[in-house]
Short mmCIF file of C-alpha atoms in Angstrom, two decimals:
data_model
loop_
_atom_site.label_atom_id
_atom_site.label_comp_id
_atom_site.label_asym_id
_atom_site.label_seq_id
_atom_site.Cartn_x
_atom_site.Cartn_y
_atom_site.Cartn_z
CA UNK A 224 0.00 0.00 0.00
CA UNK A 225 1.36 3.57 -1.06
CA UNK A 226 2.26 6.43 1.66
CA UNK A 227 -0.64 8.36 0.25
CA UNK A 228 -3.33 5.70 0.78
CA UNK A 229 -2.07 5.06 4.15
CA UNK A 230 -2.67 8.36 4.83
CA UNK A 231 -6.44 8.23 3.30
CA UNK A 232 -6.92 5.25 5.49
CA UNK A 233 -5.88 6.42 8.58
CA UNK A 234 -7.50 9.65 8.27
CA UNK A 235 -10.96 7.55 7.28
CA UNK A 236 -9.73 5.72 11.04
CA UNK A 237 -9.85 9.28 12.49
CA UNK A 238 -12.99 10.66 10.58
CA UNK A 239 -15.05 7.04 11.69
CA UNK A 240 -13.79 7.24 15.79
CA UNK A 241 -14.37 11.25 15.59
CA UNK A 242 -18.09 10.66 14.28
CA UNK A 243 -19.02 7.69 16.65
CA UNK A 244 -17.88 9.84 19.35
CA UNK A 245 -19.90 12.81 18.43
CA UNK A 246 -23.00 10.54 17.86
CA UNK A 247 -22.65 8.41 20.89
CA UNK A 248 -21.52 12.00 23.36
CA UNK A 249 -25.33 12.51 24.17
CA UNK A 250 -25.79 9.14 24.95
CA UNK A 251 -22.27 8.79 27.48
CA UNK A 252 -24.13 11.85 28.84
CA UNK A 253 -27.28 10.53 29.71
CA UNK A 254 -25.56 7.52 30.93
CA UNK A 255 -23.72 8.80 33.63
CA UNK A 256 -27.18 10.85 34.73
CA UNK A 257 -29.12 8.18 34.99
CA UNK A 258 -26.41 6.33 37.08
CA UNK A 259 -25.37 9.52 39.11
CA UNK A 260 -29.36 9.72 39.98
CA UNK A 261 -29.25 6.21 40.81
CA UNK A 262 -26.32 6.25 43.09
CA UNK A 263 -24.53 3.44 41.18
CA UNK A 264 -20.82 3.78 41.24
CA UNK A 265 -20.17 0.45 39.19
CA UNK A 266 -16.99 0.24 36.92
CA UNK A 267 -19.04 1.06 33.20
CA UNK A 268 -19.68 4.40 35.45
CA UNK A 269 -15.84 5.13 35.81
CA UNK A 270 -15.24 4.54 32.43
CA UNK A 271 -17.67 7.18 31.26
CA UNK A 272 -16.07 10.24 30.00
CA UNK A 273 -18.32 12.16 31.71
CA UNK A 274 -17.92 13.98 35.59
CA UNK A 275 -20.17 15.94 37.17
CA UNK A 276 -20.02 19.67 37.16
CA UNK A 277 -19.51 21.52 40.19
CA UNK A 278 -22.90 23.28 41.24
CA UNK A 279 -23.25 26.71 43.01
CA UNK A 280 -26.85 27.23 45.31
CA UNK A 281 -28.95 29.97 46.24
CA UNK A 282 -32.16 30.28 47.56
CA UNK A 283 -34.54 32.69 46.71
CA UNK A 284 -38.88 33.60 47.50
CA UNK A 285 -40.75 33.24 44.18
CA UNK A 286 -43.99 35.16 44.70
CA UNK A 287 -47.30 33.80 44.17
CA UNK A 288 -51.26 34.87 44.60
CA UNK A 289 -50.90 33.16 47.92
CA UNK A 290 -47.47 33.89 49.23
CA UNK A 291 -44.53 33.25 48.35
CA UNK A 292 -42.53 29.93 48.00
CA UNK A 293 -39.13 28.93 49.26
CA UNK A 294 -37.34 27.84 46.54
CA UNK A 295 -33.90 26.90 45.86
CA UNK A 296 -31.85 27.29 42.35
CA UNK A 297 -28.77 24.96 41.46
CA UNK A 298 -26.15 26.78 38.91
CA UNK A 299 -24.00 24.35 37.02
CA UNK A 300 -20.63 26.20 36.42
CA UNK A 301 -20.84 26.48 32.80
CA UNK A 302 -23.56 27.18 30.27
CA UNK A 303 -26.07 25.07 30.81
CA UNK A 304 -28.24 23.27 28.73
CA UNK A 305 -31.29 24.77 29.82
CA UNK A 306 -33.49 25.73 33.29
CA UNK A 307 -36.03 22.83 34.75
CA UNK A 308 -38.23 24.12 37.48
CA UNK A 309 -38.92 20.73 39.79
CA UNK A 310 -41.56 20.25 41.83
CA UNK A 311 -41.59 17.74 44.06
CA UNK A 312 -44.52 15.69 45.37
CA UNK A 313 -45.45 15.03 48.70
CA UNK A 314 -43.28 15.27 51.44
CA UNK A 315 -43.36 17.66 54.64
CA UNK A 316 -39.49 18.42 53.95
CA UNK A 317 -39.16 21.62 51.59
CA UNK A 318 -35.95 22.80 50.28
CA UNK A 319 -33.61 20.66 52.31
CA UNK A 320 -35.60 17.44 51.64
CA UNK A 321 -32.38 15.49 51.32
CA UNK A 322 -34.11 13.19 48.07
CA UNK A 323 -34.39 16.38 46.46
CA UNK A 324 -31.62 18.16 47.51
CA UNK A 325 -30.14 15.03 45.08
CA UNK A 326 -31.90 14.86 42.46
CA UNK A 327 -31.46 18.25 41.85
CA UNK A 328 -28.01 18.57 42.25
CA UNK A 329 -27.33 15.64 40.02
CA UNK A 330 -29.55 17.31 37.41
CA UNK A 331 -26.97 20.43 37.69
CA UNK A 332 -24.18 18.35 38.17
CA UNK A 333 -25.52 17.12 34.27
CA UNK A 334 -25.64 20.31 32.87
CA UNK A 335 -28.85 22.06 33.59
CA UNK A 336 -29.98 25.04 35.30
CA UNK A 337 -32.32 23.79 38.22
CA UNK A 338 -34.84 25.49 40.27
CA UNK A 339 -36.54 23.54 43.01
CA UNK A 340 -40.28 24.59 44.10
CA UNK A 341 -41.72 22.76 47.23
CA UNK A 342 -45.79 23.45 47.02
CA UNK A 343 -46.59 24.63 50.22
CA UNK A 344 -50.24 22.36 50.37
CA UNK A 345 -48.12 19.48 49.20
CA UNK A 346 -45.99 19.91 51.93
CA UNK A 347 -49.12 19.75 54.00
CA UNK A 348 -49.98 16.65 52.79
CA UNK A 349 -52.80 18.25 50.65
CA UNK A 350 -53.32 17.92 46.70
CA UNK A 351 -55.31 20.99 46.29
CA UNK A 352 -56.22 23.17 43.51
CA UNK A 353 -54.29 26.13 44.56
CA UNK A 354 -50.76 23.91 44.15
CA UNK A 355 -51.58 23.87 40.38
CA UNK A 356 -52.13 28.02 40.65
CA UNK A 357 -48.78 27.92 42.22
CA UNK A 358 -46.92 26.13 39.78
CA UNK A 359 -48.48 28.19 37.12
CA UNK A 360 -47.51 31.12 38.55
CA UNK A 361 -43.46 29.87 39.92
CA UNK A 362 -42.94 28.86 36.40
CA UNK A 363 -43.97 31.97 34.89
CA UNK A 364 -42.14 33.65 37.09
CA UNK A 365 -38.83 31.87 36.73
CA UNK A 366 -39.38 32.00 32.57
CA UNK A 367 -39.73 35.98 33.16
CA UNK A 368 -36.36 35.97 34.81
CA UNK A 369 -33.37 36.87 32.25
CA UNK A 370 -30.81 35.06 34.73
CA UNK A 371 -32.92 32.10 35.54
CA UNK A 372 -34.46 31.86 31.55
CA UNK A 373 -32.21 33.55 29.04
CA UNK A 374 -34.21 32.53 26.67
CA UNK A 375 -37.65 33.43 28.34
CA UNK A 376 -38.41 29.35 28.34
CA UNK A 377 -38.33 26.70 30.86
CA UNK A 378 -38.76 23.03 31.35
CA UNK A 379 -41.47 21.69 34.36
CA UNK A 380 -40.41 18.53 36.10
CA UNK A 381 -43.26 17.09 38.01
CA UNK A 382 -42.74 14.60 40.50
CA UNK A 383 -45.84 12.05 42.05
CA UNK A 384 -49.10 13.53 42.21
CA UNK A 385 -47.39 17.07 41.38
CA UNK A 386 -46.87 15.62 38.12
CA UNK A 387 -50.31 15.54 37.13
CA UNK A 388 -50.99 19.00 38.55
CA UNK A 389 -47.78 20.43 36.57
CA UNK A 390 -49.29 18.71 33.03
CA UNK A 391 -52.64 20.59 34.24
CA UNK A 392 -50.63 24.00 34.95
CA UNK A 393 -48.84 23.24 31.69
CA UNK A 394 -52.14 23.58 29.55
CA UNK A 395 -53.50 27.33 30.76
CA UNK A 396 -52.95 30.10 28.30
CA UNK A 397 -50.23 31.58 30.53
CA UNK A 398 -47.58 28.83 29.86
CA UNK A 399 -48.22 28.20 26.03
CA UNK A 400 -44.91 29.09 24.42
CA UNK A 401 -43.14 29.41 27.59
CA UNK A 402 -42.39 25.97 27.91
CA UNK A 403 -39.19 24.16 26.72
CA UNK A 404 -40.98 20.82 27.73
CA UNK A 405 -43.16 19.27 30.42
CA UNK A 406 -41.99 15.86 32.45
CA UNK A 407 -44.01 14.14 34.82
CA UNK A 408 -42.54 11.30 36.82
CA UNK A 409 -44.86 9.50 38.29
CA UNK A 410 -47.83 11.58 37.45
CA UNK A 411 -51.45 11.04 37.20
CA UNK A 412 -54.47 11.58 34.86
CA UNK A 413 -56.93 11.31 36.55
CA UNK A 414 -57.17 12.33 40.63
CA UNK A 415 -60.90 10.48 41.27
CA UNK A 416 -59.54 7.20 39.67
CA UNK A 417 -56.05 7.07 41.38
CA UNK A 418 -57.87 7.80 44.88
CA UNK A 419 -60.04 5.05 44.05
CA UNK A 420 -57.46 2.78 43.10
CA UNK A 421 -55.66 3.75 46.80
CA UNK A 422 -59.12 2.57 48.47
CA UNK A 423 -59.58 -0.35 46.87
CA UNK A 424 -56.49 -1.47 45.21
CA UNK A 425 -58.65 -2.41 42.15
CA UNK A 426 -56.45 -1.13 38.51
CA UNK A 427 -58.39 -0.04 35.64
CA UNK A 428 -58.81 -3.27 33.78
CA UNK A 429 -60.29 -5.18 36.89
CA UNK A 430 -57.01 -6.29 38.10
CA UNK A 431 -55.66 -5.97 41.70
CA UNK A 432 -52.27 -4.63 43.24
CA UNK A 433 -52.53 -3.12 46.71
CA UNK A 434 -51.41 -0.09 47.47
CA UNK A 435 -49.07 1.76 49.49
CA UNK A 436 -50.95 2.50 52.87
CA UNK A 437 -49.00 6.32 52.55
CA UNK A 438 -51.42 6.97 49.80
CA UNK A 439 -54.43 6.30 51.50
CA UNK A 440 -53.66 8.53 54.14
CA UNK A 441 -53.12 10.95 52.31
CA UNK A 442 -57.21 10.93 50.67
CA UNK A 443 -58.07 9.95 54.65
CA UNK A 444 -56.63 13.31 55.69
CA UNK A 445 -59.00 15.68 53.00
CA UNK A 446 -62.01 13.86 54.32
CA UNK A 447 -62.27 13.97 57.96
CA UNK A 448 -64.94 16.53 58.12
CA UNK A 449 -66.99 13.59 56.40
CA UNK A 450 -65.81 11.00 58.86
CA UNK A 451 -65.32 11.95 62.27
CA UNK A 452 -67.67 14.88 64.56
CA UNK A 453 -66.29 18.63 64.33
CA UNK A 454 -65.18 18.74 67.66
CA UNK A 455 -62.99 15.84 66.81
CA UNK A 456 -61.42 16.71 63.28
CA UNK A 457 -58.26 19.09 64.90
CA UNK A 458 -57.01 16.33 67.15
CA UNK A 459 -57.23 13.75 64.61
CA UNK A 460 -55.61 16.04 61.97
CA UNK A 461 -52.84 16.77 64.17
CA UNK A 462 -52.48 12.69 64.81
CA UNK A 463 -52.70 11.96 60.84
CA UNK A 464 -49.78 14.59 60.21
CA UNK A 465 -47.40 13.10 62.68
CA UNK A 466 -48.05 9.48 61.48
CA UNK A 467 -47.78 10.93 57.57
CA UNK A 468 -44.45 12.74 59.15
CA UNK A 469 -43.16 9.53 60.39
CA UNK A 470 -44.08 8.25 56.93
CA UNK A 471 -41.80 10.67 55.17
CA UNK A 472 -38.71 10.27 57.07
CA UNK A 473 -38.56 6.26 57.44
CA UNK A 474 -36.30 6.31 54.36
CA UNK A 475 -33.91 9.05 55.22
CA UNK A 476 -34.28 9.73 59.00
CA UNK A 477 -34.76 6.58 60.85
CA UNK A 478 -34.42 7.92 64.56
CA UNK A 479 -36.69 11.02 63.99
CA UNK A 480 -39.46 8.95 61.97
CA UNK A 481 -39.50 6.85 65.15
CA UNK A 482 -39.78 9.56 67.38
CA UNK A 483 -42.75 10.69 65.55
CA UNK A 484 -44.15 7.53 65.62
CA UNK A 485 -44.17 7.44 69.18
CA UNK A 486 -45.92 10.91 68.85
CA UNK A 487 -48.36 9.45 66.72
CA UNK A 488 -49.10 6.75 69.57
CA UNK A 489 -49.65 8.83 72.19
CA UNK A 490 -51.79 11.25 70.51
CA UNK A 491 -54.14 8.12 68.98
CA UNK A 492 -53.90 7.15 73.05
CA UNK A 493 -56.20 10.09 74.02
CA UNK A 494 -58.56 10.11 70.96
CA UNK A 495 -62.08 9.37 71.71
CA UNK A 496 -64.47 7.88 69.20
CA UNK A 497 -64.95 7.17 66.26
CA UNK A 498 -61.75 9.21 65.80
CA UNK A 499 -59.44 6.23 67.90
CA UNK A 500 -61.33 3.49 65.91
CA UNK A 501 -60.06 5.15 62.28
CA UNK A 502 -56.65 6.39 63.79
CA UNK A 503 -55.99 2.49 65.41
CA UNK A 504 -56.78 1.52 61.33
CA UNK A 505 -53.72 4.02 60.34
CA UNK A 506 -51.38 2.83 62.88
CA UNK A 507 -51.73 -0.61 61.61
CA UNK A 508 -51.32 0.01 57.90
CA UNK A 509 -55.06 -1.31 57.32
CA UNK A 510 -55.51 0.52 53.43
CA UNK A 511 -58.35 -1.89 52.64
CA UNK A 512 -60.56 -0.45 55.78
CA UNK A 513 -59.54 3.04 55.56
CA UNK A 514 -60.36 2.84 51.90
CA UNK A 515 -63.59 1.56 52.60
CA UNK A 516 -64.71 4.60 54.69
CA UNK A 517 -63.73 7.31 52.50
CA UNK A 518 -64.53 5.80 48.83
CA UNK A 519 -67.36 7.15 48.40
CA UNK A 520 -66.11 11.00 48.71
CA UNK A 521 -63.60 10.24 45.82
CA UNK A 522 -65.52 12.46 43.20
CA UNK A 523 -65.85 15.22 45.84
CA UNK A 524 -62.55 15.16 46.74
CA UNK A 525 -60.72 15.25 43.92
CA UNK A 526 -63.24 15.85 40.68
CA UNK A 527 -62.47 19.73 40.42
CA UNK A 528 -60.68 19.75 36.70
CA UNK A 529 -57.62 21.51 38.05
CA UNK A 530 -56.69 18.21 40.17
CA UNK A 531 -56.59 15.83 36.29
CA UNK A 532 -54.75 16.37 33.38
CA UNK A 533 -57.36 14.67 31.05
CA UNK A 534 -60.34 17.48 32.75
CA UNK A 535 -58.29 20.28 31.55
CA UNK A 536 -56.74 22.00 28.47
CA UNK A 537 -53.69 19.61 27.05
CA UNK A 538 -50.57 21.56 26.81
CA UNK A 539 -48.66 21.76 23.16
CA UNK A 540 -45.72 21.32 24.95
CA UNK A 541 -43.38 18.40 24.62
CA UNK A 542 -44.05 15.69 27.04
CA UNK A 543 -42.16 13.37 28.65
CA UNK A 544 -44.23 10.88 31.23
CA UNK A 545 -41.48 8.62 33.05
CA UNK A 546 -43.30 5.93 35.42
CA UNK A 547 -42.40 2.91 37.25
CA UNK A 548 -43.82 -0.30 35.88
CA UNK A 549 -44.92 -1.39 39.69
CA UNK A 550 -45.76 1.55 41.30
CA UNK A 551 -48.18 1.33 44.09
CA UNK A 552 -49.20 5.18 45.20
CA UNK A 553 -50.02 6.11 41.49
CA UNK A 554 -50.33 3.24 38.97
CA UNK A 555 -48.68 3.11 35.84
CA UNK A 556 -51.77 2.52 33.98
CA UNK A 557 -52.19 6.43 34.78
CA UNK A 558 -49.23 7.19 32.09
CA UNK A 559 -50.80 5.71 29.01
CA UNK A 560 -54.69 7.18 30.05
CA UNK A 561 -52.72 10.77 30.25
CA UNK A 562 -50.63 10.25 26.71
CA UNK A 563 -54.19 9.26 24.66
CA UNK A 564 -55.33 12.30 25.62
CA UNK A 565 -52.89 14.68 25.09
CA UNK A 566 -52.63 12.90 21.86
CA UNK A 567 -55.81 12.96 21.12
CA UNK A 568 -55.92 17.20 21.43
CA UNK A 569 -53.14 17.61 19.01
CA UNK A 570 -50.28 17.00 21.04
CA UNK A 571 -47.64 15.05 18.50
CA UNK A 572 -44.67 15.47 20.53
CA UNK A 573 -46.13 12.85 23.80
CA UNK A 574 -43.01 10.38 24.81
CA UNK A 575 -43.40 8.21 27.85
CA UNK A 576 -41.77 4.90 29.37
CA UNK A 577 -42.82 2.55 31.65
CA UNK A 578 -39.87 0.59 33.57
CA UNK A 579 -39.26 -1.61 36.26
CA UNK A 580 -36.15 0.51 37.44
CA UNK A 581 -38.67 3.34 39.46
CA UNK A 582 -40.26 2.56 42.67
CA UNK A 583 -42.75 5.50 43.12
CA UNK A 584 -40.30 8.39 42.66
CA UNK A 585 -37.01 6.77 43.07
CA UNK A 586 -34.63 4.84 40.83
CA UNK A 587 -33.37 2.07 41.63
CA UNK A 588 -29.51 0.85 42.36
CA UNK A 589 -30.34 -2.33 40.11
CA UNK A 590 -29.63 -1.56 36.73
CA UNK A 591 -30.66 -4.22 34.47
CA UNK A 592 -28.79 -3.40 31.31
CA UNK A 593 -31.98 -3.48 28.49
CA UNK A 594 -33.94 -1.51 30.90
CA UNK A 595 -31.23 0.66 31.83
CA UNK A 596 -30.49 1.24 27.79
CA UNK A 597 -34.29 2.09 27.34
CA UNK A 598 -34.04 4.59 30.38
CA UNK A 599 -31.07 6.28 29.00
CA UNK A 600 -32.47 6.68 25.48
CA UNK A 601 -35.25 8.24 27.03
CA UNK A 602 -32.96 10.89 28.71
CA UNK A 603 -31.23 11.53 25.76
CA UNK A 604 -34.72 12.14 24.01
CA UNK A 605 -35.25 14.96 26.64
CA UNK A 606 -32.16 16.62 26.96
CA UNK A 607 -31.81 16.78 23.17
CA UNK A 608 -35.57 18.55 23.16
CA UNK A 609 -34.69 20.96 25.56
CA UNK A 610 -30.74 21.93 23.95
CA UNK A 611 -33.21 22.25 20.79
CA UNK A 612 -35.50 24.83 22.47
#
């Protein structure tokens, strides 16, 4: 072989490794986010050519119509990719919630702008329709910003049953064509159906899979007025909110979700009745009874169209709806109801996944390599959308 096609070959060599690598970057990328997210530190992790980026914090109040939210922003230390506003679901911890204080510091660590928005009814343990006012209003807010959104758009990141209300938030006139794209992790489409599906267990197709006690709770909590006399509903309130408490920090906190457990006991000690009968059902996990008593307020409870992405407008926005196969505080059958419609209403840019590797709102440390692939095409779908916008 002549010098000059030597030459030609190896520069072909060059041209071939310099394309794969530009083709598979975004990929590598999303790789070592999904695994940074995860907590996995395995050897394929090492070998990505990919490190965090160091992340600066600040907090800041974002005003709304009824008071403003602590918030927190996470700065990557170069350009990023983009701004995400997350909200996370429920969970009495706010800012400092150390799950969140994670995620979004991973998310920065990746490349993107975050901005962190714990709804204050949320925190409350209350899914309410002025949480889906609020993240109307935070978002627009943040997208106003020239430091926060150069580019005067954002992305929404949902999380758990502020999923669904950030898809309904998504959809009102305010947001359209201020919105880079819309995840929802977890999310659902329809409020009445997933509180039915916590009181009973049963899925849409007439199967069973029983669900997370947590949930139920939750629905118990809005509908003591129904359940228990006036002069009882503060005590048991304050009871349910120490045992939901408790609830929160089992995973993170193991000392102080005892402590509150305790709490819970001694305050359930001193309730009379019927509010010691329904509180004794809490204590012991019992979804199936409390479920029974408060199933038929479902439609009251949560019917008003600002609680359900499929009773409100559909957002044009691209849409990314991330659930976990097994999920037992909001099915995943919720993910494909919410996709047909916002298909249905014109919506051609709907993605969404359904994998084994989420619990309820965390991923798991178990990677199994196909669903790990599908998980990190996925990501690379939505961080190409929003470098796009």
């Amino acid at each position: 072989m002549s010098a000059r096609r030597i030459v030609w070959a190896l520069a072909a060599v060059v041209v071939a490794i310099a394309l794969a690598t530009y083709a598979l970057a975004p990929y590598a990328r999303s790789a070592a986010l999904v695994a940074d997210l995860a907590g996995v530190d395995a050897w394929w992790r090492q070998v990505l050519p990919v490190r965090p980026r160091p992340v600066a914090t600040r907090d800041l109040l974002i005003p709304t119509r009824h008071g403003p939210i602590s918030s927190r922003v996470y700065e990557p230390d170069a350009a990023p990719l983009g701004s995400l506003v997350v909200y996370p679901g429920i969970h009495a911890g706010g800012v400092d919630e150390p799950r969140l204080v994670s995620f979004a510091r991973r998310l920065a660590g990746g490349g993107v702008r975050v901005v962190t928005v714990p709804l204050p009814d949320l925190r409350v343990y209350r899914i309410t329709t002025d949480s889906t006012d609020a993240i109307e209003e935070t978002a627009l807010w943040v997208a106003n910003d020239p430091q926060l959104a150069p580019g005067g758009l954002v992305g929404l990141v949902g999380v758990s049953f502020a999923g669904g209300l950030t898809l309904v938030a998504a959809g009102r006139p305010a947001l359209q064509n201020r919105l880079s794209l819309v995840i929802s992790l977890g999310g659902h489409a329809d409020l009445p159906r997933v509180m039915t599906y916590l009181c009973t267990g049963r899925l849409p197709d007439d199967t069973t899979r029983p669900p997370h006690d947590y949930g139920v709770v939750v629905v118990l909590l809005a509908s003591l007025t129904r359940l228990v006399p006036a002069d009882q509903v503060a005590p048991l309130e304050r009871a349910i909110l120490t045992f939901l408490d408790a609830s929160s920090y089992a995973g993170v906190d193991p000392a102080r979700s005892a402590q509150l457990l305790a709490d819970t006991r001694r305050q359930h000690d001193a309730l009379p009745e019927p509010s010691h009968t329904l509180m004794t059902q809490v204590l012991a996990r019992d979804a199936r009874a409390v479920g029974q008593r408060i199933l038929p307020f479902v439609e009251d409870l949560g019917g008003a169209p600002a609680l359900s992405p499929i009773r409100s407008a559909a957002t044009t926005a691209p849409v990314f709806l991330l659930h976990g196969r097994d999920d037992n505080v909001i099915p995943s059958t919720e993910t494909p109801f919410v996709a047909a419609y916002l298909q249905a209403r014109g919506n051609t840019r709907v993605h969404w996944l359904l994998t084994p590797l989420i619990s309820h709102a965390d991923l798991s440390r178990e990677l199994k390599l196909s669903d790990a692939w599908q998980l990190v095409r996925f990501w690379t779908d939505i961080t190409e959308t929003l470098e796009r916008r």
